[in-house]
PDB file of C-alpha atoms in Angstrom:
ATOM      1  CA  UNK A   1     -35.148  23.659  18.065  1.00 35.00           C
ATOM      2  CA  UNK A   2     -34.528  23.667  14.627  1.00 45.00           C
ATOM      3  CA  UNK A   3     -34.430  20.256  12.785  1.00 47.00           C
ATOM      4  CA  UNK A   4     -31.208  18.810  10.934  1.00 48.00           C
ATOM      5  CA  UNK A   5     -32.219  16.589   7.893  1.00 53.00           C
ATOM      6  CA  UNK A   6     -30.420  13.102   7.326  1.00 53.00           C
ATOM      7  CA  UNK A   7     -28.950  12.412   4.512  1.00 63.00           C
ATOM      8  CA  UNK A   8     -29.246   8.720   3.793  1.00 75.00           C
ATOM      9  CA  UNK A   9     -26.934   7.588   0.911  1.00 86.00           C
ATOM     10  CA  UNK A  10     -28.361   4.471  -1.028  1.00 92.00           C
ATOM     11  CA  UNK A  11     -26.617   1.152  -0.100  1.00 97.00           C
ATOM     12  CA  UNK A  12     -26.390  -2.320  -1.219  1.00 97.00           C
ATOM     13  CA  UNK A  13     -26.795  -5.665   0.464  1.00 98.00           C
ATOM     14  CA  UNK A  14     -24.140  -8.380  -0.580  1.00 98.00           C
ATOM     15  CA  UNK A  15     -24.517 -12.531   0.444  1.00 98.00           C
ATOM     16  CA  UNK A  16     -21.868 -14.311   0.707  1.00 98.00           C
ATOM     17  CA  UNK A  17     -21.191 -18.187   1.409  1.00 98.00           C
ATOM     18  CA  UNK A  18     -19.068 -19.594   4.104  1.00 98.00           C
ATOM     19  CA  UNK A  19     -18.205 -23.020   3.355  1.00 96.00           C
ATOM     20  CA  UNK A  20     -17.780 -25.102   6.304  1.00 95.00           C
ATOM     21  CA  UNK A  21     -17.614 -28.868   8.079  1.00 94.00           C
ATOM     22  CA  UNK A  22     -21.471 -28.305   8.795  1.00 91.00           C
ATOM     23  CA  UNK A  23     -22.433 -27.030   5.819  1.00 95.00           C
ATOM     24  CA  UNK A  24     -22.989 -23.461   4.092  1.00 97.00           C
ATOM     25  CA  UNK A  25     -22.780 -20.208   6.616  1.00 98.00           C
ATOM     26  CA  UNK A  26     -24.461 -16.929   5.016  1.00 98.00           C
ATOM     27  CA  UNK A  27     -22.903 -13.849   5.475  1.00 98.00           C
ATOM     28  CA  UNK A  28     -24.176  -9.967   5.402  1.00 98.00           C
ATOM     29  CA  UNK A  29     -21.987  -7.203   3.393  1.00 98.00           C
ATOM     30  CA  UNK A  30     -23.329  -4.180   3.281  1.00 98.00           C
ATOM     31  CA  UNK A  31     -22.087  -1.661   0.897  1.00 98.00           C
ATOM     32  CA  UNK A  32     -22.209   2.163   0.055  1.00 98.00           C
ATOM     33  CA  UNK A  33     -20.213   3.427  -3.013  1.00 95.00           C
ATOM     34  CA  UNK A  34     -18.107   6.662  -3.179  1.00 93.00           C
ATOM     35  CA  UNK A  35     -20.004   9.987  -3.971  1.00 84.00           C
ATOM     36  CA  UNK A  36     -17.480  10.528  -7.363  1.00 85.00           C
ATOM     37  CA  UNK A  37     -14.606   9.101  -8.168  1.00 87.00           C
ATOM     38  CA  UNK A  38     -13.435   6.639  -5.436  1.00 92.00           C
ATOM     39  CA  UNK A  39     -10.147   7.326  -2.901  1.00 96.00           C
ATOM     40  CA  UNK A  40     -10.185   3.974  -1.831  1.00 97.00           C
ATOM     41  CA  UNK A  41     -12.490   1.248  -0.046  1.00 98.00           C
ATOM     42  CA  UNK A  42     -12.691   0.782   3.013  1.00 98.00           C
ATOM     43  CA  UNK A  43     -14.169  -2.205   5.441  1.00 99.00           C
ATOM     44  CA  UNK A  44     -15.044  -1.720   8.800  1.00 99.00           C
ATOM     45  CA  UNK A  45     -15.482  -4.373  11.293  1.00 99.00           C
ATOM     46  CA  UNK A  46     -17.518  -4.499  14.067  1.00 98.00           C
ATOM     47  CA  UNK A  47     -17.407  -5.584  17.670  1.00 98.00           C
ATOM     48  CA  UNK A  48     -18.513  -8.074  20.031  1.00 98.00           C
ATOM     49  CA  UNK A  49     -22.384  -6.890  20.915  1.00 98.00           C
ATOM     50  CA  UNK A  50     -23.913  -5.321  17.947  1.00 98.00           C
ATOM     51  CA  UNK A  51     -23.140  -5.766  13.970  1.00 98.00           C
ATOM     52  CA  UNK A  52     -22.499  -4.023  11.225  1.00 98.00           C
ATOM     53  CA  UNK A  53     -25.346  -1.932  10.038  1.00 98.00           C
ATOM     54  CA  UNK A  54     -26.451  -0.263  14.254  1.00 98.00           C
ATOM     55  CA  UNK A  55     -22.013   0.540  14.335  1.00 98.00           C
ATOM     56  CA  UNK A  56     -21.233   1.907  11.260  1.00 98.00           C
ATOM     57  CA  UNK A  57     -24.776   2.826   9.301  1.00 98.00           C
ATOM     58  CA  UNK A  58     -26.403   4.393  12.540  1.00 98.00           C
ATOM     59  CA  UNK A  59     -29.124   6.706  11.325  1.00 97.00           C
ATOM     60  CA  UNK A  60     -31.035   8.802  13.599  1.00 97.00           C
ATOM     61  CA  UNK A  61     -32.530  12.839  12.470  1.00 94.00           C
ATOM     62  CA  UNK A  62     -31.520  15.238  14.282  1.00 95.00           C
ATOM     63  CA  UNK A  63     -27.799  13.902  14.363  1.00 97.00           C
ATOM     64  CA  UNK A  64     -25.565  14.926  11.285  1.00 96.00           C
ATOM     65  CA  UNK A  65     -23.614  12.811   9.792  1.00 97.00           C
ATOM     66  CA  UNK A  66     -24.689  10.022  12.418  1.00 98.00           C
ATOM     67  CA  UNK A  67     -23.647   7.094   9.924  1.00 98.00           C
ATOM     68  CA  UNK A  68     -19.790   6.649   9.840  1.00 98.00           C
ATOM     69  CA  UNK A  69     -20.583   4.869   6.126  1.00 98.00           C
ATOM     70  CA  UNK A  70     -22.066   8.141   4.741  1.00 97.00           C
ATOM     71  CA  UNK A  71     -19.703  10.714   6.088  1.00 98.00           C
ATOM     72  CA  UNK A  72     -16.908   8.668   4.091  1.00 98.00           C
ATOM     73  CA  UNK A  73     -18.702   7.985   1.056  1.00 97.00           C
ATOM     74  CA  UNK A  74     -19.626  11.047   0.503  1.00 96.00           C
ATOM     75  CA  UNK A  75     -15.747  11.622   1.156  1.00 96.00           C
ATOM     76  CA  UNK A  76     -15.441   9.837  -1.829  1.00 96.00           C
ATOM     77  CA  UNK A  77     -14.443   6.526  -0.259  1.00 97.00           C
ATOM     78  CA  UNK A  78     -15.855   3.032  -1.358  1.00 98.00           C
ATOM     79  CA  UNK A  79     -17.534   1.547   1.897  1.00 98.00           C
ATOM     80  CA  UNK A  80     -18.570  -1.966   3.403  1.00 98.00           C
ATOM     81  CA  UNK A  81     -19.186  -3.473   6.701  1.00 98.00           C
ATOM     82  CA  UNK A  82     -19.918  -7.275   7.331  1.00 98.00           C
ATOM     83  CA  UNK A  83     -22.000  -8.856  10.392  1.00 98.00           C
ATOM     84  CA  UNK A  84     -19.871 -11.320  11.429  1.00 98.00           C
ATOM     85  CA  UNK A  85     -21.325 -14.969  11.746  1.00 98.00           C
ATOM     86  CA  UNK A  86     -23.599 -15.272  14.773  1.00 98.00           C
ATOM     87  CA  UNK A  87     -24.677 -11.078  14.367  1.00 98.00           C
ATOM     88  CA  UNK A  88     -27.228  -9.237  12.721  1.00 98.00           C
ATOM     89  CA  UNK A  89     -28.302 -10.505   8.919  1.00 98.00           C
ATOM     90  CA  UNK A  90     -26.091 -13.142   9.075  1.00 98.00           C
ATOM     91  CA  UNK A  91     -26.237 -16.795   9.948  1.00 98.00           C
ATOM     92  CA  UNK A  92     -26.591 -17.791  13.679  1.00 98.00           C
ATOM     93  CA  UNK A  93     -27.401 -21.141  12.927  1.00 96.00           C
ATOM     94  CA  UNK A  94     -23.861 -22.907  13.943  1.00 97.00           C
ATOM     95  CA  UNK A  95     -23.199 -24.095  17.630  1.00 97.00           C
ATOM     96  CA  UNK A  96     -20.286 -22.470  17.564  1.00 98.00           C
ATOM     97  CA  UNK A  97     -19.437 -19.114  20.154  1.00 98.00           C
ATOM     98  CA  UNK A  98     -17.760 -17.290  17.023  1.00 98.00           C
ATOM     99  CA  UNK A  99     -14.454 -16.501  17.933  1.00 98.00           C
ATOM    100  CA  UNK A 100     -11.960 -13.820  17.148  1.00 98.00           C
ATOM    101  CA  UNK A 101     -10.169 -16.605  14.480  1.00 98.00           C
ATOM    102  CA  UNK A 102     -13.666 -17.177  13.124  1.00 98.00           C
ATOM    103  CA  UNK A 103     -13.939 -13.663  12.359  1.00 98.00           C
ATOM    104  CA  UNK A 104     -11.184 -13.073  10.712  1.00 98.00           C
ATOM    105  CA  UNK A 105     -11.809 -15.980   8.414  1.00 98.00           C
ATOM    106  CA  UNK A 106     -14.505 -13.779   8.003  1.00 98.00           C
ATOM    107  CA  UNK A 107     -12.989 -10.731   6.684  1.00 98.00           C
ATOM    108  CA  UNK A 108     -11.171 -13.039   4.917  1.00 98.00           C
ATOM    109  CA  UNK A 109     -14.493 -13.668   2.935  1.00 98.00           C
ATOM    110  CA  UNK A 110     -15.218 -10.161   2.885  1.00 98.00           C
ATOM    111  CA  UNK A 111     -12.241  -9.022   1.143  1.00 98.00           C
ATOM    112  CA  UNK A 112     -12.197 -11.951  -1.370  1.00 98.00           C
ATOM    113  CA  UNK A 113     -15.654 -10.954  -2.271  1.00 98.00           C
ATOM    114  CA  UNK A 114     -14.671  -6.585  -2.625  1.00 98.00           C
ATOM    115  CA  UNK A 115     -11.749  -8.094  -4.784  1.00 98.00           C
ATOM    116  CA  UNK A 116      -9.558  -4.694  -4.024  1.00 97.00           C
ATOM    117  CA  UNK A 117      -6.677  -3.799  -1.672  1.00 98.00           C
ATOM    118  CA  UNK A 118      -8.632  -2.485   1.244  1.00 98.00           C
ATOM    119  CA  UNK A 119      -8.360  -0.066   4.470  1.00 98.00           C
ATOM    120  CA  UNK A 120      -9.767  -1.358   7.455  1.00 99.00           C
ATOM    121  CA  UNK A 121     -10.934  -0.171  10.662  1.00 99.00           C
ATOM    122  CA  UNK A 122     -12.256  -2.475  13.700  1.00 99.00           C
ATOM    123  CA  UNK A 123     -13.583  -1.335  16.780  1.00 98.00           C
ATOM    124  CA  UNK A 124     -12.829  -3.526  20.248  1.00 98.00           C
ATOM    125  CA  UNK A 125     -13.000  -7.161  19.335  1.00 98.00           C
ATOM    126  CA  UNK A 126     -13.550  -6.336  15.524  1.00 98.00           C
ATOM    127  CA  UNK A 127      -9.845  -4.405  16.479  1.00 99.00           C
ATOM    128  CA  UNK A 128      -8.579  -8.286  16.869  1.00 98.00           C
ATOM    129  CA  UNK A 129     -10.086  -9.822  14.499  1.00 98.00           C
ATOM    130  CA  UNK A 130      -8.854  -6.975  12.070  1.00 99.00           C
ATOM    131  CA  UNK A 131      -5.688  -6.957  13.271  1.00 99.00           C
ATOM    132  CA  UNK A 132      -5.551 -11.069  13.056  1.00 99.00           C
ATOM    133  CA  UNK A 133      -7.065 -10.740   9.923  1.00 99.00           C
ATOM    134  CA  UNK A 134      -3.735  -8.025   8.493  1.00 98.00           C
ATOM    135  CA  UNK A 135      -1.353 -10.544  10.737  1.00 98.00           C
ATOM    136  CA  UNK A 136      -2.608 -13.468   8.299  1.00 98.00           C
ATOM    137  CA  UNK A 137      -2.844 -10.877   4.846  1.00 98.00           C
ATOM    138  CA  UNK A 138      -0.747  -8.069   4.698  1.00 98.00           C
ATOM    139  CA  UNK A 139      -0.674  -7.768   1.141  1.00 98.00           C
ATOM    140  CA  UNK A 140      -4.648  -7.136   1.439  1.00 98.00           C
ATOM    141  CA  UNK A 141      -4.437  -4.343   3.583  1.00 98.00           C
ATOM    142  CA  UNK A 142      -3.425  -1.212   2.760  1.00 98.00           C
ATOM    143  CA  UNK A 143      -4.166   0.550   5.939  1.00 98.00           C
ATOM    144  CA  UNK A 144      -5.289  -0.147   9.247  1.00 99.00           C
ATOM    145  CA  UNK A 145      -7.484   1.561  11.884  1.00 99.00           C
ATOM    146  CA  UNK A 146      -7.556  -0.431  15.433  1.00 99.00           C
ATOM    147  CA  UNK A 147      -9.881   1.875  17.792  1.00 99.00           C
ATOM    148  CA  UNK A 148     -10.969   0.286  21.733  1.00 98.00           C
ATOM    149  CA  UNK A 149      -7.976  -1.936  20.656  1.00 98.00           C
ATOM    150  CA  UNK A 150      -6.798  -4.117  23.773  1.00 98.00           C
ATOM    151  CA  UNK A 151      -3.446  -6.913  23.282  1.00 98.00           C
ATOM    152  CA  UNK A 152      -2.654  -8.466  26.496  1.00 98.00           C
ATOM    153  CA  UNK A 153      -5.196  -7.610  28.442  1.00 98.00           C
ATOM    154  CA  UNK A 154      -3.412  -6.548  31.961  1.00 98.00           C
ATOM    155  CA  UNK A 155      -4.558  -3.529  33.706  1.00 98.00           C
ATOM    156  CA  UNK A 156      -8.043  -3.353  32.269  1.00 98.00           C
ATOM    157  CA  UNK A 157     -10.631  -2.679  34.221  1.00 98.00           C
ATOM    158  CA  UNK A 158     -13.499  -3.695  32.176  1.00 98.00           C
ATOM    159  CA  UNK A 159     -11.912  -6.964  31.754  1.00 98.00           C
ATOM    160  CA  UNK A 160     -11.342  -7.583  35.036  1.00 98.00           C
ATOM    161  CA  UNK A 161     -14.749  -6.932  35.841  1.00 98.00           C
ATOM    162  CA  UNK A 162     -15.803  -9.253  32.738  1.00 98.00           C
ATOM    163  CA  UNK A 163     -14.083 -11.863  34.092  1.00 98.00           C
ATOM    164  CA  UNK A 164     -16.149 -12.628  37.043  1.00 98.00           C
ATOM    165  CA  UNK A 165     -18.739 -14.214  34.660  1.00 98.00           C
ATOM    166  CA  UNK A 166     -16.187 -16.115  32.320  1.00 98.00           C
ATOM    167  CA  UNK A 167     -17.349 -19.887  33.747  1.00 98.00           C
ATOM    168  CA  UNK A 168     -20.825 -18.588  32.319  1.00 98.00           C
ATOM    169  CA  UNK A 169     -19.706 -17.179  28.826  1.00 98.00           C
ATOM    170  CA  UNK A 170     -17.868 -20.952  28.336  1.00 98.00           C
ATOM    171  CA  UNK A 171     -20.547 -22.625  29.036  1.00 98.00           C
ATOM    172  CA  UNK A 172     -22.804 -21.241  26.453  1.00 98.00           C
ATOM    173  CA  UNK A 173     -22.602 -20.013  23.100  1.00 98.00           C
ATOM    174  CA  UNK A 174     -24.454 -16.877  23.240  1.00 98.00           C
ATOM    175  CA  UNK A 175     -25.470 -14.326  25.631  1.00 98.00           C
ATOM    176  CA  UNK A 176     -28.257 -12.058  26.235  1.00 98.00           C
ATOM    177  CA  UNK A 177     -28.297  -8.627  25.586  1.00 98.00           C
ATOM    178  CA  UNK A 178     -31.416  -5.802  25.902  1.00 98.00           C
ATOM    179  CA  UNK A 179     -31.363  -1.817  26.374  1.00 98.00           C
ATOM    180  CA  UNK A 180     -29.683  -2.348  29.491  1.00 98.00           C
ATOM    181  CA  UNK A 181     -26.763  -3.755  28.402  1.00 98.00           C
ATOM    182  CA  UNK A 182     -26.415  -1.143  25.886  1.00 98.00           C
ATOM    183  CA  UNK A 183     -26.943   1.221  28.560  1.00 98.00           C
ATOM    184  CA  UNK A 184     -23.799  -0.118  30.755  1.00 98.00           C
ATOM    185  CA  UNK A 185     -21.671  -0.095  27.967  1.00 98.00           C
ATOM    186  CA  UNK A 186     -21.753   4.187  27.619  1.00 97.00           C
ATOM    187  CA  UNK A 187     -21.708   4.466  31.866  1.00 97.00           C
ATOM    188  CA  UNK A 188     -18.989   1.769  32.903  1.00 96.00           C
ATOM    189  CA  UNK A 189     -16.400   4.214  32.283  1.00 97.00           C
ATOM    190  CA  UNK A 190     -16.944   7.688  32.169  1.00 97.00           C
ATOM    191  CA  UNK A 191     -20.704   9.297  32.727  1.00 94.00           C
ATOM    192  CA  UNK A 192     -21.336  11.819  30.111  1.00 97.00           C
ATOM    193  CA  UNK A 193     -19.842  10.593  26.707  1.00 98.00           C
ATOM    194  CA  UNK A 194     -22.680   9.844  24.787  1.00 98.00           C
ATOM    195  CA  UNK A 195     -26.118  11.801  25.360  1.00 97.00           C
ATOM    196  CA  UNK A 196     -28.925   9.613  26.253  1.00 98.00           C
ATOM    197  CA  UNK A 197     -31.050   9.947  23.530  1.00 98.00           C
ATOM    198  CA  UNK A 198     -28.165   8.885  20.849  1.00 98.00           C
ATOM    199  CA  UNK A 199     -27.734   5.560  23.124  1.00 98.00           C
ATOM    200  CA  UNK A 200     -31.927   4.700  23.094  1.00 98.00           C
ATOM    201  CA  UNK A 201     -31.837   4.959  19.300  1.00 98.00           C
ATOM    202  CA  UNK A 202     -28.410   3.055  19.383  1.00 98.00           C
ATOM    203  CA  UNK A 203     -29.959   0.356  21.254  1.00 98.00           C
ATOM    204  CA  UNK A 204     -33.172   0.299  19.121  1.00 98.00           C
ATOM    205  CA  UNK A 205     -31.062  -0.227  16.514  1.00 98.00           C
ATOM    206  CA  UNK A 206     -29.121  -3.435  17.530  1.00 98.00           C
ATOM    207  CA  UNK A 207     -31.966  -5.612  19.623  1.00 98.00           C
ATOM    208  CA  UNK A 208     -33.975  -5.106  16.254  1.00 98.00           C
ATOM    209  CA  UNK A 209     -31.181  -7.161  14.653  1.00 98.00           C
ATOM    210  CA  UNK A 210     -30.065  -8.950  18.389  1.00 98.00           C
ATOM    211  CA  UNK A 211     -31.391  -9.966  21.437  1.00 98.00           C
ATOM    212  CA  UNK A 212     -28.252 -12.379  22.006  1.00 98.00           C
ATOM    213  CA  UNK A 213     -24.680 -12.538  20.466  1.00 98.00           C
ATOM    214  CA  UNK A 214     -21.633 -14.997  20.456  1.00 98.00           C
ATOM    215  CA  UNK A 215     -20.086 -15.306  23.617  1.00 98.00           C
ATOM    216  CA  UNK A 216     -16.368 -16.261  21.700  1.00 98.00           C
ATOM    217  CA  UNK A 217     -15.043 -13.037  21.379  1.00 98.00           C
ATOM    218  CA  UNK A 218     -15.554 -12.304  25.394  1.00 98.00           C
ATOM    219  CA  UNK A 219     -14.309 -15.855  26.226  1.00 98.00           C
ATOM    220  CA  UNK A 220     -11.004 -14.907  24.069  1.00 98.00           C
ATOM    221  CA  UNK A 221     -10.953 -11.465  25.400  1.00 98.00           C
ATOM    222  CA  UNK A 222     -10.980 -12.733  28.840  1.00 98.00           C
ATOM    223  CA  UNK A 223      -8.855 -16.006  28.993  1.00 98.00           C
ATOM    224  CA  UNK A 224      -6.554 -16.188  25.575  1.00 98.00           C
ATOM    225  CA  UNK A 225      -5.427 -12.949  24.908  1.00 98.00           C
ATOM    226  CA  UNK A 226      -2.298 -11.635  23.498  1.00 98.00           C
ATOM    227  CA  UNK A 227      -4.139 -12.746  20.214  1.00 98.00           C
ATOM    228  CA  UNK A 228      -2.015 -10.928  18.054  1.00 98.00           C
ATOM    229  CA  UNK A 229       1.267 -10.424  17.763  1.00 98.00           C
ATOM    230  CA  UNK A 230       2.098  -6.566  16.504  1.00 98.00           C
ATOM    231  CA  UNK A 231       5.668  -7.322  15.275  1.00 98.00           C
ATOM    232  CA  UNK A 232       4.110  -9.628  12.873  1.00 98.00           C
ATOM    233  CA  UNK A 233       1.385  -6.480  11.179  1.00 98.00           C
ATOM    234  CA  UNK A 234       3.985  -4.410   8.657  1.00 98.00           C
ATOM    235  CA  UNK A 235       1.232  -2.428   7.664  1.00 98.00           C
ATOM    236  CA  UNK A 236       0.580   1.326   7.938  1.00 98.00           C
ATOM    237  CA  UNK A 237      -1.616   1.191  11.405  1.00 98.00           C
ATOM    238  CA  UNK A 238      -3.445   3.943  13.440  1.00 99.00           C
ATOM    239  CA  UNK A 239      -4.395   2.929  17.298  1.00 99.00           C
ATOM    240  CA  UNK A 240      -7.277   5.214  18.422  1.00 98.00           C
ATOM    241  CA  UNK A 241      -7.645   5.333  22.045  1.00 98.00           C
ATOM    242  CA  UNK A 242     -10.118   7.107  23.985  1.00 98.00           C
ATOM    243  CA  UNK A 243      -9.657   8.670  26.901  1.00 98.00           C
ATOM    244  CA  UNK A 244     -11.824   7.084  28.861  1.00 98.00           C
ATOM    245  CA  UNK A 245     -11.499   3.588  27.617  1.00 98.00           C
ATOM    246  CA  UNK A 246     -11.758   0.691  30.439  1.00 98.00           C
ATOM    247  CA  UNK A 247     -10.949  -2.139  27.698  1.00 98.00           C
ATOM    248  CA  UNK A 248      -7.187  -1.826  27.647  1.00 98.00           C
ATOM    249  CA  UNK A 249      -4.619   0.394  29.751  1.00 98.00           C
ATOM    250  CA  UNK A 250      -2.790   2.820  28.085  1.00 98.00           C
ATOM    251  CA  UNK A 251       1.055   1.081  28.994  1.00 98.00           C
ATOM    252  CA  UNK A 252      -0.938  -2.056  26.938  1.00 98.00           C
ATOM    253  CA  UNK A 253      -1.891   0.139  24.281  1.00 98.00           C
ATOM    254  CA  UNK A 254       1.401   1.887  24.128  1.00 98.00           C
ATOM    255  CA  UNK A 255       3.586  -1.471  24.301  1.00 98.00           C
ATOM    256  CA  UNK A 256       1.100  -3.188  21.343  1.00 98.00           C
ATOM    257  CA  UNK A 257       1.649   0.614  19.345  1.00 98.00           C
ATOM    258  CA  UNK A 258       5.667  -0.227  20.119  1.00 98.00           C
ATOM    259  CA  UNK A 259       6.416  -3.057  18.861  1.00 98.00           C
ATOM    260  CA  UNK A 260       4.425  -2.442  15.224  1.00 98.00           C
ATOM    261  CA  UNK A 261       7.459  -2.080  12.833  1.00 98.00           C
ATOM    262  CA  UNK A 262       5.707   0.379  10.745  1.00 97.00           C
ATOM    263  CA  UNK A 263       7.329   3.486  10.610  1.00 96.00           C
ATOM    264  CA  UNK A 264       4.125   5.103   9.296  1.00 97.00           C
ATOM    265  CA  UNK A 265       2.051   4.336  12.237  1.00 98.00           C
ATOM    266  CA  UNK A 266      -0.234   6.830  14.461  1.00 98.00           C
ATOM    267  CA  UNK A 267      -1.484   6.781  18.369  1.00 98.00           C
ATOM    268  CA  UNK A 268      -4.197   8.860  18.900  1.00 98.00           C
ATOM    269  CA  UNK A 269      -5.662   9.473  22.119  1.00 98.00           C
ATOM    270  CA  UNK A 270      -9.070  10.881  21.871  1.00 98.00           C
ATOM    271  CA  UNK A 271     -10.547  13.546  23.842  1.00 98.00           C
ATOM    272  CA  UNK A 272     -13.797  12.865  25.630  1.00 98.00           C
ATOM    273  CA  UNK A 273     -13.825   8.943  24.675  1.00 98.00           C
ATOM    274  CA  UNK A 274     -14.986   6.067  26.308  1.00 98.00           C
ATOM    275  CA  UNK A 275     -16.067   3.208  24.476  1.00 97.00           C
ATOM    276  CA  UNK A 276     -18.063   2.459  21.402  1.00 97.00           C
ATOM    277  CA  UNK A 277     -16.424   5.927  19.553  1.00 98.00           C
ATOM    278  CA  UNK A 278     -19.119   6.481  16.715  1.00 98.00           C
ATOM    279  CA  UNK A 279     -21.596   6.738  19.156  1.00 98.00           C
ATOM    280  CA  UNK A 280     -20.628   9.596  21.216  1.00 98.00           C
ATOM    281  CA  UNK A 281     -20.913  13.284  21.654  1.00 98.00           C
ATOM    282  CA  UNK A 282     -17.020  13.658  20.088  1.00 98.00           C
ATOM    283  CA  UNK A 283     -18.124  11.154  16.827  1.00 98.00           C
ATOM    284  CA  UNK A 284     -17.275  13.993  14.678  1.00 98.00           C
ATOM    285  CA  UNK A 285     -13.683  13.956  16.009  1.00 98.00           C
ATOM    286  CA  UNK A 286     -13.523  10.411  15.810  1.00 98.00           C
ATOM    287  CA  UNK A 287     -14.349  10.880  11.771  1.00 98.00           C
ATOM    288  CA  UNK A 288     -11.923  13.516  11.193  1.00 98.00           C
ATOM    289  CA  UNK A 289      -9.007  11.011  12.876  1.00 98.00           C
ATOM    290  CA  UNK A 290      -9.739   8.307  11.204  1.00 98.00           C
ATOM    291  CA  UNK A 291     -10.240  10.493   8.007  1.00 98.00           C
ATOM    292  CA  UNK A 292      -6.687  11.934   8.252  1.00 98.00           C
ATOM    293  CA  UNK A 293      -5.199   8.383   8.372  1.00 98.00           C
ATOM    294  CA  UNK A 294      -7.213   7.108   5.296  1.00 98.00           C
ATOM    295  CA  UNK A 295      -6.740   9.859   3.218  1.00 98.00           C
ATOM    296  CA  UNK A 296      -2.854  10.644   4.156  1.00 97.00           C
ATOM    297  CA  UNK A 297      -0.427  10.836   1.411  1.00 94.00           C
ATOM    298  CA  UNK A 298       2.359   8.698   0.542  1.00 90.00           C
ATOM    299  CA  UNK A 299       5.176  10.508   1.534  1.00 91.00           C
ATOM    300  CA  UNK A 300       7.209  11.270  -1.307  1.00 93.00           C
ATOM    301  CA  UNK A 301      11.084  10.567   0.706  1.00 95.00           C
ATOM    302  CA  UNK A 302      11.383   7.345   2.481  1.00 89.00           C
ATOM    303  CA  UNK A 303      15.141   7.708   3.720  1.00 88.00           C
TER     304      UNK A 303
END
């Protein structure tokens, strides 16, 4: 079988400070620039079992265009992605669960530090805290991607299931994770959307960063949700929902889409989807979605 070569775009690692009560957190930003001149900057934000770099700068050979960060930088598109406290390269040092409001405080760091009007895409939980994030800042977002996004939470089946364990998630304020985990998360819904060896170098990926993560964002998930409210997010918004999602039904997906008062909003339903989008046999679909949004047009009559 013939090889494909990787082409691995240079990147740069940001630190930033989080001030808080118990002193200074340190954050991870990773960045890669535009290839020419840039069509805007985009964030992405991850989700509630791996960070940044394994989502959204996932090399492996053999894949093309495996990193979601180098397909739109070489778009010409300015690109960052930050590990949320308690993941990755950034602090874990806090007895804190790092919840989905403690996320989006920091994005809120995350933007400060790009200094630019920025789109942003979040995938699951990093859909919430993206979307809480845009509820608190509108004026810093210019457009925004929320894929795996769940609101209230009724009729999902992988919540549901999730739930059983909830007493154990509030009790601590991290869980374990290994290749199994990983595993589960590509065969609780639909066998088949991800081939096996993309999910063994997925996994390699995030238990070099993680071999536990913040249980906040499953506590939330579970037992606090609606988290957002969509009425209150004026911006230009894209849902992406696979087709084989368990994290939301699509009548909670449709009534969140609803209510957003956009009129320049998208629902996309994506063929061949479960969870965890980049990461599966249709990524290259999932790129040229997102891609469509992100590089769309301002329409030149508004009514």
């Amino acid at each position: 079988m013939k090889s494909v070569k990787v082409r691995v775009m240079q990147g740069k690692e940001h630190w930033l400070r989080k001030k808080t009560a118990a002193g200074d957190v340190q954050l991870f930003l990773w960045q890669k620039a535009a290839s020419g001149a840039s069509k805007g900057t985009i964030l992405f934000v991850h989700g509630s079992s791996m960070a940044a770099q394994p989502t959204f700068d996932f090399q492996m050979q053999g894949r093309p265009h495996s990193s979601v960060m180098d397909w739109f930088a070489e778009r010409g598109f300015d690109t960052w992605a930050v590990d949320m406290e308690g993941y990755g390269r950034s602090d874990k040092k806090r007895p804190i669960n790092c919840d989905i409001a403690n996320g989006a405080d920091d994005i809120a760091l995350a933007v400060q530090h790009i200094g630019k009007k920025v789109m942003m895409y979040g995938i699951s939980s990093g859909a919430l805290r993206a979307a809480l994030y845009t509820q608190r800042h509108p004026d810093k977002v210019a457009r925004l991607a929320l894929d795996a996004m769940v609101w209230t939470g009724e009729g999902s089946p992988t919540l549901a299931e999730r739930k059983k364990k909830l007493p154990e998630f509030q009790a601590k304020n991290r869980r374990p994770i290994d290749r199994a985990f990983v595993r589960s998360i590509f065969s609780r819904d639909h066998a088949g959307c991800a081939d096996e060896a993309t999910v063994e170098a997925f996994a390699t990926a995030i238990l070099a960063l993680d071999d536990s993560v913040p249980t906040g964002t499953y506590v939330d998930m579970c037992s606090k949700l609606p988290l957002v409210d969509p009425a209150k997010i004026p911006v230009p918004t894209l849902v992406m929902r696979g087709e084989y999602d368990g994290i939301a039904s699509f009548e909670d997906v449709v009534a969140f889409f609803q209510r957003l008062p956009s009129t320049d909003k998208q629902l996309a339903v994506m063929k061949g989807i479960s969870h965890a989008s980049f990461q599966q046999k249709n990524y290259l679909m999932v790129y040229h979605i997102l891609h469509s949004f992100f590089a769309q047009p301002e329409p030149a009559f508004r009514g």
